[in-house]
Coordinates of C-alpha atoms and ligand atoms in Angstrom, one line a residue:
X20 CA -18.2 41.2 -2.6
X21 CA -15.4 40.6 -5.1
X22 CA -12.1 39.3 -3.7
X23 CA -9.1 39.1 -6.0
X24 CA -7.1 35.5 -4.9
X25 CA -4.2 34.8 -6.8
X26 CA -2.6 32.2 -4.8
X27 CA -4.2 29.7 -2.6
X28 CA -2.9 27.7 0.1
X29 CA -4.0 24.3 0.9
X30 CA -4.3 22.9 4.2
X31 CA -4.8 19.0 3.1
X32 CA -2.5 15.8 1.8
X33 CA -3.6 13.2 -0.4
X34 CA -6.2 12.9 -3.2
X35 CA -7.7 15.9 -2.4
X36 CA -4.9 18.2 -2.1
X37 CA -4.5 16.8 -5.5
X38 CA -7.9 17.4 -6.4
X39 CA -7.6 21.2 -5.6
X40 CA -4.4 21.9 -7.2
X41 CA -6.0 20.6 -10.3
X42 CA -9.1 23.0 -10.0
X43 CA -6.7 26.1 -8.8
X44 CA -4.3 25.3 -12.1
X45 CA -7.8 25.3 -14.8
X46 CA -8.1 28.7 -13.2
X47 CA -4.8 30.4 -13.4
X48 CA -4.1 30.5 -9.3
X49 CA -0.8 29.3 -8.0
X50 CA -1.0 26.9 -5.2
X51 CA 1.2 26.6 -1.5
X52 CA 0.7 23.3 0.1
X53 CA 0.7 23.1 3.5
X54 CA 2.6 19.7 4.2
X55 CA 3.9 17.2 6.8
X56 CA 7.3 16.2 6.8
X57 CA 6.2 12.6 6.2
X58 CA 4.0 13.7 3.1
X59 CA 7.4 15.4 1.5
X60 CA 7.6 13.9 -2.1
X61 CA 4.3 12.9 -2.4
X62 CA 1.9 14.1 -5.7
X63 CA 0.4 16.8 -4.3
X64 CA 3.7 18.2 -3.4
X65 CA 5.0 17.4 -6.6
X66 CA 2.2 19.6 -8.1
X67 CA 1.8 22.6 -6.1
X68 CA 3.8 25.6 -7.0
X69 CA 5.3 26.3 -3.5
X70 CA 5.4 24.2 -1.0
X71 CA 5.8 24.7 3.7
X72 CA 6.1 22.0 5.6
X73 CA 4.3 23.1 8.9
X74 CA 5.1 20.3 11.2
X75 CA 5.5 16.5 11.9
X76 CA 4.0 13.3 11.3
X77 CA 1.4 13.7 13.7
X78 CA -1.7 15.8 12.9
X79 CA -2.5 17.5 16.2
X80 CA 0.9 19.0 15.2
X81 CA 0.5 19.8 11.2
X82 CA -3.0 19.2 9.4
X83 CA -4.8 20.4 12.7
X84 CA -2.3 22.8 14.1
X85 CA -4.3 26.2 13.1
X86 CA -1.4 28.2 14.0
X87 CA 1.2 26.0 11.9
X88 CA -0.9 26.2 8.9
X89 CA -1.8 30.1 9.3
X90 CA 1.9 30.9 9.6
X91 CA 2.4 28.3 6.2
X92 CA -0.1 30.0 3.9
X93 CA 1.0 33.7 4.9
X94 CA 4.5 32.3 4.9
X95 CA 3.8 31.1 1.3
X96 CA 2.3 34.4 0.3
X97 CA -1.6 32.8 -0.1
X98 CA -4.4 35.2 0.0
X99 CA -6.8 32.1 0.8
X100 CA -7.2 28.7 2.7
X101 CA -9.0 25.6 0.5
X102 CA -9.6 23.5 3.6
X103 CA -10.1 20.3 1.6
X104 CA -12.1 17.6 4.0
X105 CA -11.6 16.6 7.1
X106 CA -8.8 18.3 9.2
X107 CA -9.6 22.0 9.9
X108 CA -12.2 21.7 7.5
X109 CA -15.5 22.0 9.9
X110 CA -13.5 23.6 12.7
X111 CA -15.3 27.6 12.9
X112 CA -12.2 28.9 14.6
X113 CA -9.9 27.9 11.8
X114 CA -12.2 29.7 9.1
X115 CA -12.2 33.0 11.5
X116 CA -8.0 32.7 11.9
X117 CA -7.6 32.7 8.3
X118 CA -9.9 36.0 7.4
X119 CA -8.4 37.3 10.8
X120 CA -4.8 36.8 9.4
X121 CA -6.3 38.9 6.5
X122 CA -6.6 35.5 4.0
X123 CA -10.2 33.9 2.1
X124 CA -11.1 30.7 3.9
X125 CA -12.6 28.9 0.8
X126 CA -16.0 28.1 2.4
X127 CA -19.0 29.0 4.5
X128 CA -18.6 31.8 6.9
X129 CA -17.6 30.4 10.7
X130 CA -20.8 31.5 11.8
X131 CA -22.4 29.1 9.2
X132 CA -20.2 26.5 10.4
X133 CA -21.1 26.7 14.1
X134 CA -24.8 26.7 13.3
X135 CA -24.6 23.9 10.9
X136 CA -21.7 21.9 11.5
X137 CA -22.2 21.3 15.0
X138 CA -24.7 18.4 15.4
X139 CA -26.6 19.8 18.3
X140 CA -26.8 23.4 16.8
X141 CA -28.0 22.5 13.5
X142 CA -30.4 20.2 15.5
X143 CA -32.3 23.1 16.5
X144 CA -31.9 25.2 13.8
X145 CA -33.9 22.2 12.0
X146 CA -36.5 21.9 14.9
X147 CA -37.1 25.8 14.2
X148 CA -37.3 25.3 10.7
X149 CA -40.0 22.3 11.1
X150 CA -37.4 19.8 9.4
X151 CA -38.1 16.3 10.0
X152 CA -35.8 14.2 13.0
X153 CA -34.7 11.4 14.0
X154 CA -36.5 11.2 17.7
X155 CA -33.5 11.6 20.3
X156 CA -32.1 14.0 23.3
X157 CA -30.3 16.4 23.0
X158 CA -30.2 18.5 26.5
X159 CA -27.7 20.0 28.7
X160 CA -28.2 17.4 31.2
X161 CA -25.4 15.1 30.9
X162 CA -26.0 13.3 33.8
X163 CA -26.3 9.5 33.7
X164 CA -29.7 9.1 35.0
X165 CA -31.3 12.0 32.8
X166 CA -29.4 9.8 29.8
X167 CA -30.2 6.8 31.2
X168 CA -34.6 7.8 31.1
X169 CA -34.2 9.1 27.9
X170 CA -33.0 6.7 26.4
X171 CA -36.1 4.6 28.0
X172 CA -38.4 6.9 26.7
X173 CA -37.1 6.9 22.9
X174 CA -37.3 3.0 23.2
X175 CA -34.6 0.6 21.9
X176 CA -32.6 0.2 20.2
X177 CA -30.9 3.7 20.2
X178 CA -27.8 5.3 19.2
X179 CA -25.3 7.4 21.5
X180 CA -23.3 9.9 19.9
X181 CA -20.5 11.9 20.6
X182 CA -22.2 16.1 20.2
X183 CA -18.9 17.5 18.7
X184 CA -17.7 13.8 16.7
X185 CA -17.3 12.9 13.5
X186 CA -15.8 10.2 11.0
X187 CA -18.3 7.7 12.6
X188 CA -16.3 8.1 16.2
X189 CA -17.7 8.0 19.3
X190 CA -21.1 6.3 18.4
X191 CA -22.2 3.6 20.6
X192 CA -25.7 1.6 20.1
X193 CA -28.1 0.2 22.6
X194 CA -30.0 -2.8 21.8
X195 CA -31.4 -3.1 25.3
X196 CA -32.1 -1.9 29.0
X197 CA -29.0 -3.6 30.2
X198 CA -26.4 -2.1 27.4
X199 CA -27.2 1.6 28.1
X200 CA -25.3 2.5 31.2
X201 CA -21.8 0.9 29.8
X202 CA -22.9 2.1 26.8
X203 CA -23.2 5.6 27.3
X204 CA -20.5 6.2 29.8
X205 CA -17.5 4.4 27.0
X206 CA -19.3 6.8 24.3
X207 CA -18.8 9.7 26.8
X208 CA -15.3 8.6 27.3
X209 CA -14.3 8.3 23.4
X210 CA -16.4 11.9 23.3
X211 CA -14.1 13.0 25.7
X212 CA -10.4 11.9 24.5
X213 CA -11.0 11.8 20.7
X214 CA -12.8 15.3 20.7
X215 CA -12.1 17.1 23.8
X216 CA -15.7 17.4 24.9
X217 CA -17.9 14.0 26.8
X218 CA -20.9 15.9 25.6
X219 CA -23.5 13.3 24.4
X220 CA -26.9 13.2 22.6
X221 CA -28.8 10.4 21.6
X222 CA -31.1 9.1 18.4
X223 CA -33.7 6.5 17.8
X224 CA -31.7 3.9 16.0
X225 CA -33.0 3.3 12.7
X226 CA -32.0 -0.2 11.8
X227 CA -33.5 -0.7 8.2
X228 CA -32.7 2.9 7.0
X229 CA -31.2 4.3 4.0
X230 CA -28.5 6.9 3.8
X231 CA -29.6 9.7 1.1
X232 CA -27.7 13.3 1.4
X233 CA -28.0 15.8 -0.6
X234 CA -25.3 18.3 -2.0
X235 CA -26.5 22.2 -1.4
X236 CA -24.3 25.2 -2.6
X237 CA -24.8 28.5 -1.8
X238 CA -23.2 31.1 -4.6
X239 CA -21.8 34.7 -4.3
X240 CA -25.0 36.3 -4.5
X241 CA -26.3 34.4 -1.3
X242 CA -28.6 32.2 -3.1
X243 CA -28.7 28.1 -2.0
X244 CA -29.5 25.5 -4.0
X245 CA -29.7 21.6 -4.0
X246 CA -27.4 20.0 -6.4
X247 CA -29.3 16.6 -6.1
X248 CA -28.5 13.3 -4.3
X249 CA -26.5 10.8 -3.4
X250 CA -26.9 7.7 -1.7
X251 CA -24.5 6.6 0.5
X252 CA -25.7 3.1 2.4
X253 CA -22.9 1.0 2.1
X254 CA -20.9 1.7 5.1
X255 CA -18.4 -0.5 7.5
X256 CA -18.9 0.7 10.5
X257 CA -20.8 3.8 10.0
X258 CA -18.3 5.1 7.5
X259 CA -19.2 5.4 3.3
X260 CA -17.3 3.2 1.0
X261 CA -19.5 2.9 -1.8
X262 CA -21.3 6.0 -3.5
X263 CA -23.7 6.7 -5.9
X264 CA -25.0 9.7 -7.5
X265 CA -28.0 10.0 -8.0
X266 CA -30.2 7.5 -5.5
X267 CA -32.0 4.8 -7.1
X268 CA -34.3 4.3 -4.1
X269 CA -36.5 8.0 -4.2
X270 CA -39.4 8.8 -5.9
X271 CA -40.0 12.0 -7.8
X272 CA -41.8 13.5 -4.8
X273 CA -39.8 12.3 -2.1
X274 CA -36.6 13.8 -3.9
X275 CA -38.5 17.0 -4.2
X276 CA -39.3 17.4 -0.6
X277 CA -35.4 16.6 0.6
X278 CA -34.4 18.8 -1.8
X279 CA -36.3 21.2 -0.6
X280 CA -35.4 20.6 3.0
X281 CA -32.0 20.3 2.5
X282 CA -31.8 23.7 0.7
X283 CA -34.0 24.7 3.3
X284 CA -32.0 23.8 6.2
X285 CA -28.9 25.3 4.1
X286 CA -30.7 28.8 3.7
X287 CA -31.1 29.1 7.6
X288 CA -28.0 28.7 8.1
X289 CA -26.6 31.3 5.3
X290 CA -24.3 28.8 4.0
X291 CA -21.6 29.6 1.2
X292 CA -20.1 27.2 -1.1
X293 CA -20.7 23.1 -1.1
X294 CA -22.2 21.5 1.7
X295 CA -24.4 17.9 2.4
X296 CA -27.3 18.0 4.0
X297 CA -27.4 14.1 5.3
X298 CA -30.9 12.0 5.8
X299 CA -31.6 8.9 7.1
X300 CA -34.4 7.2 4.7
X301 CA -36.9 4.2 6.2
X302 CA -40.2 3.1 5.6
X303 CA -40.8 6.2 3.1
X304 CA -39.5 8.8 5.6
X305 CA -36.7 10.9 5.7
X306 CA -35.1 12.4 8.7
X307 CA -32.7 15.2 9.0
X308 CA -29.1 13.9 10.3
X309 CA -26.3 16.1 9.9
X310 CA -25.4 18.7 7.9
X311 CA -21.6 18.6 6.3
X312 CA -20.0 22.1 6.2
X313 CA -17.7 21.2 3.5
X314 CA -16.8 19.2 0.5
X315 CA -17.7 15.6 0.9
X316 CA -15.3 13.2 0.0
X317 CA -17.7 11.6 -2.4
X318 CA -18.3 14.7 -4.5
X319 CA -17.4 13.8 -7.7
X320 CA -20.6 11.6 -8.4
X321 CA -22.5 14.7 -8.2
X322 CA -20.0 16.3 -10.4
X323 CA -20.5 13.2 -13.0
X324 CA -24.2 13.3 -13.4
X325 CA -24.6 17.0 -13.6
X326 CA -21.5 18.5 -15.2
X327 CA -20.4 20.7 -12.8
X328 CA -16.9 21.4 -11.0
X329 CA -17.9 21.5 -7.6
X330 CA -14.1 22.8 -6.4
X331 CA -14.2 25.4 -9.0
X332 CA -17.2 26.8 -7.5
X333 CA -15.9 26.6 -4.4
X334 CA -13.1 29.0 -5.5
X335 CA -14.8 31.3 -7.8
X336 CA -17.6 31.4 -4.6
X337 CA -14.8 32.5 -2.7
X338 CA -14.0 35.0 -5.2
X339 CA -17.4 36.2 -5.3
X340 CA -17.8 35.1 -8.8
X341 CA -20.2 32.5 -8.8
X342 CA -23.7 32.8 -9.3
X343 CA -26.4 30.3 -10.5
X344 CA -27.9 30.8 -13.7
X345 CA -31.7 29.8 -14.1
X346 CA -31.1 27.0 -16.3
X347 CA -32.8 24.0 -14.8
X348 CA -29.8 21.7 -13.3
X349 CA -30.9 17.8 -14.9
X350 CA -28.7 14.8 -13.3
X351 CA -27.3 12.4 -16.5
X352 CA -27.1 8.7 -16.2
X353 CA -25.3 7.4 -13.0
X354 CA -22.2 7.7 -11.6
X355 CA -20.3 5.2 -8.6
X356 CA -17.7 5.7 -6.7
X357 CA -15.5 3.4 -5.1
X358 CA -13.2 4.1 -2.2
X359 CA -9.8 2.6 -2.4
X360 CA -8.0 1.7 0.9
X361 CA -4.7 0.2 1.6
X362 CA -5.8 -2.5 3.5
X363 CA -6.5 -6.3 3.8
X364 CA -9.3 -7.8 2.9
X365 CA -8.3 -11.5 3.6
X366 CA -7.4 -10.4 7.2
X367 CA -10.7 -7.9 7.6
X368 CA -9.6 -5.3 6.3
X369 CA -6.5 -4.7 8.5
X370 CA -4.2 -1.5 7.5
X371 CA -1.4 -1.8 4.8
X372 CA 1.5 0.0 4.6
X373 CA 4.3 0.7 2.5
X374 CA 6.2 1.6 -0.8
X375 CA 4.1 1.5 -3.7
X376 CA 5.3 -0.3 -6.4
X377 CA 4.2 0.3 -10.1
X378 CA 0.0 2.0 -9.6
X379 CA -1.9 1.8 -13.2
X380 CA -5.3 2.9 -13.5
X381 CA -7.6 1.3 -16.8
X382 CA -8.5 4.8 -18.1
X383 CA -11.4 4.6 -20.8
X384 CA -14.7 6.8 -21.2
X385 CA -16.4 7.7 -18.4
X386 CA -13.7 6.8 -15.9
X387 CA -12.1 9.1 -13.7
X388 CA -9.1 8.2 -11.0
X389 CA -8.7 10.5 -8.2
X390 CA -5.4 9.5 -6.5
X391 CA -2.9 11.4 -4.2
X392 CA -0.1 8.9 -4.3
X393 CA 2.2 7.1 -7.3
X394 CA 4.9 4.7 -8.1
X395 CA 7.4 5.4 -5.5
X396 CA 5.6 7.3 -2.9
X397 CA 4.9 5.3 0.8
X398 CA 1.6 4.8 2.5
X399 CA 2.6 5.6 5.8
X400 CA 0.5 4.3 9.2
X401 CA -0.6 7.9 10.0
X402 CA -3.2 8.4 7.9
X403 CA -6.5 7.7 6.8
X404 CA -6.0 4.5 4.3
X405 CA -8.0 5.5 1.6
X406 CA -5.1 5.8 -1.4
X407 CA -7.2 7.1 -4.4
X408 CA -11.3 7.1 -5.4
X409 CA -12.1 5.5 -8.5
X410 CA -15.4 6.8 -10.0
X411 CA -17.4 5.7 -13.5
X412 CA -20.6 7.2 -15.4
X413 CA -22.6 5.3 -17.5
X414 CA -26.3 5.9 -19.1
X415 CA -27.7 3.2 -16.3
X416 CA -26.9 2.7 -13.0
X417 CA -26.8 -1.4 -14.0
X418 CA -23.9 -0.1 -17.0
X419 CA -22.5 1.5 -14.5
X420 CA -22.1 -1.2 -12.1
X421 CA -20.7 -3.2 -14.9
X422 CA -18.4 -0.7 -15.4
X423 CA -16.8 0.0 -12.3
X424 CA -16.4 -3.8 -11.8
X425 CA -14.4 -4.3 -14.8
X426 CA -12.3 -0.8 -14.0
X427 CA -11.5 -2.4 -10.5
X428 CA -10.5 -5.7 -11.9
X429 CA -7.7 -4.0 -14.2
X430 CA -6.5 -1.7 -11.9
X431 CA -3.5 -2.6 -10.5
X432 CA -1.7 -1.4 -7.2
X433 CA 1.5 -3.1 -6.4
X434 CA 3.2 -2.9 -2.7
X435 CA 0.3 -2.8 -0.4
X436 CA -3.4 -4.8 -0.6
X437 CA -6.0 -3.1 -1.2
X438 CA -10.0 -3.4 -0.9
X439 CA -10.6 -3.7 -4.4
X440 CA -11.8 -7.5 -4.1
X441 CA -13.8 -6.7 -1.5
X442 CA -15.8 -3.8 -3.3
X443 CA -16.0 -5.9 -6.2
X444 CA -18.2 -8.5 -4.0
X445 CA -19.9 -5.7 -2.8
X446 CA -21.0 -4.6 -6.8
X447 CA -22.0 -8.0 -7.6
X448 CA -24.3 -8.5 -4.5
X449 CA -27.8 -8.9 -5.3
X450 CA -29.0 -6.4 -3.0
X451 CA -26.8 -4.2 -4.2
X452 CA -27.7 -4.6 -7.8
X453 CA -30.8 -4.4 -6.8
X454 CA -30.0 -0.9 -5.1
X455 CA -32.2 -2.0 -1.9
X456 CA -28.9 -2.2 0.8
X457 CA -29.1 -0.1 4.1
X458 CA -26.6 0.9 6.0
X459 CA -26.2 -2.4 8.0
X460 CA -25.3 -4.3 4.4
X461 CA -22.3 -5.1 5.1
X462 CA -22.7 -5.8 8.7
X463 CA -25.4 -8.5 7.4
X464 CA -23.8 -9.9 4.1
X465 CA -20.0 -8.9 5.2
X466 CA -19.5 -9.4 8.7
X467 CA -15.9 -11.1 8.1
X468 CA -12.7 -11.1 6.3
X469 CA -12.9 -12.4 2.6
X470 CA -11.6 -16.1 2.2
X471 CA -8.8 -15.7 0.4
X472 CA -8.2 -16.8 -3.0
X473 CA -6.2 -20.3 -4.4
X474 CA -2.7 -19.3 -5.0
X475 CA -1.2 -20.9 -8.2
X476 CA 2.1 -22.8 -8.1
X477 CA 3.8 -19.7 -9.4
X478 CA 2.4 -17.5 -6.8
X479 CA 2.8 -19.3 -4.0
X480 CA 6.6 -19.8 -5.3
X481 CA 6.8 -16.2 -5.4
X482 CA 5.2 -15.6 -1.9
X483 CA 7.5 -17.9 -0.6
X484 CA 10.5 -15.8 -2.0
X485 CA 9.0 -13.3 0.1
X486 CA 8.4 -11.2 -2.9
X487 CA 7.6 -7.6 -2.3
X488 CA 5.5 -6.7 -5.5
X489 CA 4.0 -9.9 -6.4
X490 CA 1.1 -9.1 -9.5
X491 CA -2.4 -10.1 -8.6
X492 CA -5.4 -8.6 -10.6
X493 CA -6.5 -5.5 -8.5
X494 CA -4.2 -5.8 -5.6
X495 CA -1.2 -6.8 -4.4
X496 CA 0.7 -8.1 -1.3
X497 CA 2.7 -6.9 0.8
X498 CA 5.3 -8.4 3.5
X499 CA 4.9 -5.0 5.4
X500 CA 5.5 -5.7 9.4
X501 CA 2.5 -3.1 9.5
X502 CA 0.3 -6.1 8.6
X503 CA 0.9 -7.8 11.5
X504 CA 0.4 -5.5 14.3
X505 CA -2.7 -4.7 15.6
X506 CA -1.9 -1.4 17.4
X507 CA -2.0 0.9 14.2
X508 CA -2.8 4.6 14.8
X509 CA -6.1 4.7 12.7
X510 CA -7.4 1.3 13.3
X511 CA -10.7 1.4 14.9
X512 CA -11.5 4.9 13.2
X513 CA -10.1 5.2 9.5
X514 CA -12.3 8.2 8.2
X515 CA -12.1 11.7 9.4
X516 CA -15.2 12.6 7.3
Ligands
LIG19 P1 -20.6 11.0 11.6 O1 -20.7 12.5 11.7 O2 -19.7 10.4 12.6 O3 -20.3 10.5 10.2 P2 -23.4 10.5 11.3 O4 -24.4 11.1 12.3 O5 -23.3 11.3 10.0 O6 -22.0 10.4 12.0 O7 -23.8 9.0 11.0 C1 -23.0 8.2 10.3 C2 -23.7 6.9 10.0 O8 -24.1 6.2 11.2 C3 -25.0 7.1 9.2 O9 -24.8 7.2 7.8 C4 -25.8 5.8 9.6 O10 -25.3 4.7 8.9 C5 -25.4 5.6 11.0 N1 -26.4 6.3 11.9 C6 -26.2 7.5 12.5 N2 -27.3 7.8 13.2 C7 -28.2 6.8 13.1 C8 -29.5 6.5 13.5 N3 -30.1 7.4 14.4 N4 -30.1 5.4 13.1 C9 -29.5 4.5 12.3 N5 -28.2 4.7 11.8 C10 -27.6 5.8 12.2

C-alpha cells in the first residue's frame, strides 16, 4: 500500500540522526528531530528542518519517553517515525503508538517486532522453522532450582541472559558448578532493574565462536531477502567495535545456507525493511542468536560492498515504494568499520567527556565519516560514547586494513581521548590480519589498558600547562573531571545496540 510521507520525524541523536537527515534530504522529505535539551546545538539539530525538544537529559524521559516523542513528531507536523537504533527502536508498543497516532513507523510492523525482536519469541519461531540453536532453556520456570538443573544438563560453561536485554546487558557466564547460583540470581537482578522484567534464559557458551550476521530486508511487496554478511567478532565485553562486510571466515556453501536461514527466519516473521539476523559460528557450525528488528549500527559495510542505501530503503519501504529487482545482488571488495568512542585507552577505556575542540577527518577515496558531533559541540556523560564511525572500502580486505589504519592515524579529535590507538592495535594484530579472532579477542590479546605512549619534552610541557587541546596523532587529551570518576552513567554498559 502506498503512503505519501512528506515529513519525517526522528526519534534519535547523534550519528545516526545525522545519518537519516541525510537520506530524508537525497529524497526531498523535510525532517523534525525529536531532541533532548542537552543535545540542543548539536549537528543533527543543526541539520533538520524543524526541530522539538521532548524532554531532559535523561532518556527514560526523552529518547524512550513514547508519549514525549509521539506528541514531538505530530507537534512537528511528521506523517512518520525513523526510529534510528537503539531507543524505541525494538520496542513493539512504540511502532503501534505511532500508526495509532495516525503516523508511518519507518520499519517492520509491531507484530514483526514482538515475534522477532524478543529473544525468547523468535527462539521458537526458529525451533518451528528447524533453524539451527545454540543448546539452552528457555521455559517459564524461573525458579532457581529448575535454572539451577538446567544449566547442569547443558554442561559448562554456559551463558545467562537477560529474555527482554540488549546492548550486551544482563549476561552473566558460568564457568562451573559453583558460579551458577550467584550467577543467575545477579543476572536476574540486572534483568530486573535495567529492563523491568528478571526473566532469564540460558545458552551453551560458545567459547571459540565467531560472530557472523547477516542483513535481511524485506520490500513493499512483502518479499525478504539477504543482503549478505558481516562479521562482527571483535567485541569488549560482548559489544561490536570492529566490523567488517563481508566475512572472510565462510565458505561459499556455508554463506549460502545462513543466507538462506537468515531470510528464512526473516520470512516467518513477515518482516519489513532492514533487519540482522545474528549467528554464532564454531567448528563449521552456525547457530541462530538473535534477530535485530532494526538498522544495525554497523550498516554501512553492507552499504559499501554492495551499493545500496540501506536508509533509503527503509523510507521508500515505508512508502511502499521499494521493491527488489531480480538483478543478482554481488558484494565488491571489503569494507571496515571502526567505532569511535570518547574514551581512554591508557586508563581502559574509561569515558571522556567534554568540549570538542577542532574534529578533522582524512577524507580520500573510499572513506566515509559518519559523525554526529563537531567543533564546538560537548560530549556529554549521558550517552553512549561512540562520537562518529569511520568506515573504508578497498578491493581486498588486507588494502582495506591498510587503509583504515592510515585514516585513523590522520584523523584528529581534539578535547576528549578517544579509542583510535587502541583500534589501530587491534588492525595490526596478527590474528586479526589474519581474520581468524573470536569474540573473546580482545579479552585474550586486550585484557588491559594500553601503556601509554613517551611524551616528548614539548608535550609533557604542554600537559603540565594543563592544556585543554593538546595535538596528538588520532586523539587527544582531555583534563575533564569526567576522567577521574568512576561512577559515570554508562560505564559498565556503553552500547544500547
Ligand atoms: P545482545 O542482544 O545483548 O547484544 P546477544 O545475544 O546478541 O546479546 O550477544 C552478544 C554477544 O555476546 C555475541 O556477539 C557473543 O559475542 C556473546 N554471546 C552471546 N551468546 C553467546 C553464547 N551462547 N556463546 C558464546 N558467546 C555468546
Amino acid at each position: 500500500m502506498k503512503k505519501t510521507i512528506k515529513r519525517v520525524a526522528i526519534a534519535n541523536r547523534g550519528e545516526v540522526a545525522v545519518r537519516i537527515i541525510h537520506a530524508c534530504e537525497e529524497l526531498g522529505l523535510e525532517t523534525v528531530l525529536l531532541h533532548s535539551e542537552p543535545d540542543m546545538g548539536s549537528k543533527a539539530y543543526r541539520m533538520a528542518t524543524k526541530t522539538i525538544c521532548i524532554g531532559p537529559a535523561a532518556s527514560s524521559e526523552s529518547y524512550l519517553n513514547i508519549d514525549a516523542n509521539i506528541k514531538g513528531a505530530l507537534a512537528g507536523g511528521a506523517d512518520a517515525i525513523h526510529p534510528g537504533f537503539g531507543f524505541l527502536s525494538e520496542n513493539a508498543s512504540f511502532a503501534e503508538a505511532v500508526e495509532k497516532a495516525g503516523m508511518t513507523f519507518v520499519g517492520p510492523s509491531a507484530d514483526s517486532i514482538r515475534r522477532l525482536g524478543d529473544k525468547v519469541q523468535c527462539k521458537a519461531l526458529a525451533k518451528a522453522g528447524g533453524l539451527p540453536l545454540v543448546p539452552g532453556y528457555e521455559g517459564e520456570d524461573q525458579s532457581l532450582e529448575r535454572l539451577m538443573k538446567e544449566v547442569e544438563g547443558i554442561g559448562y560453561p554456559v551463558i545467562v541472559k537477560a529474555a527482554a536485554g540488549g546492548g550486551g546487558r544482563g549476561m552473566k557466564l558460568i564457568l562451573k558448578a559453583s558460579d551458577a547460583k550467584e550467577a543467575i540470581e545477579s543476572a536476574q537482578r540486572e534483568a530486573q532493574s535495567a529492563f523491568g522484567s528478571s526473566k532469564v534464559f540460558l545458552e551453551k557458551y560458545l567459547d571459540r565462536a565467531k560472530h557472523i550476521e547477516f542483513q535481511v530486508f524485506g520490500d513493499s511487496s512483502g518479499r525478504v531477502v539477504h543482503l549478505f554478511d558481516r562479521e562482527c567478532s571483535v567485541q569488549r565485553r560482548h559489544q561490536k567495535i570492529i566490523e567488517e562486510a563481508i566475512s572472510p571466515s565462510l565458505t561459499d556453501n556455508l554463506r549460502r545456507q545462513m543466507g538462506e536461514a537468515a531470510a528464512a527466519i526473516a520470512t516467518l516473521g513477515k518482516y519489513k525493511g532492514a533487519g540482522t539476523v545474528e549467528f554464532l559460528l564454531q567448528d563449521g557450525e552456525f547457530y541462530l542468536l538473535e534477530v535485530n528488528t532494526r538498522l544495525q549500527v554497523e550498516h554501512p559495510v553492507t552499504e559499501m560492498v554492495l551499493g545500496v542505501d540501506l536508509v533509503k530503503a527503509q523510507l521508500l519501504t515505508a512508502m511502499g515504494e521499494f521493491i527488489f529487482d531480480d538483478q543478482p545482488r554481488i558484494p565488491r571488495g571489503h569494507a571496515i568499520e571502526c567505532r569511535l568512542y570518547a574514551e581512554n585507552p591508557y586508563l581502559g577505556g574509561i569515558p571522556s567527556t567534554g568540549l570538542l575542540g577542532t574534529v578533522k577527518w582524512p577524507e580520500g577515496p573510499g572513506r566515509r565519516f559518519e559523525y554526529g558531533f563537531e567543533k564546538g559541540d560537548e560530549i556529554t556523560p549521558y550517552y553512549d560514547p561512540m562520537i562518529a564511525k569511520v568506515i573504508v572500502w578497498d578491493e581486498s580486505r588486507s588494502r582495506a586494513i591498510r587503509k583504515m589504519i592510515h585514516t585513523l592515524k590522520d584523523s584528529i579529535v581534539f578535547g576528549v581521548h578517544t579509542n583510535i590507538p587502541y583500534l589501530i592495535e587491534i588492525l595490526n594484530h596478527p590474528e586479526f590480519v589474519e581474520g581468524t579472532m573470536t569474540t573473546r579477542f580482545i579479552e585474550k590479546n586486550f585484557p588491559g589498558a594500553l601503556a601509554a605512549p613517551e611524551l616528548t619534552a614539548a608535550e609533557k610541557a604542554l600537559v603540565e600547562l594543563g592544556s585543554k587541546h593538546k595535538p596528538v596523532a588520532g586523539s587527544s587529551l582531555s583534563n575533564s573531571a569526567a576522567e577521574s570518576s568512576s561512577s559515570m552513567p554508562w560505564q559498565g554498559y556503553w552500547r544500547g545496540v
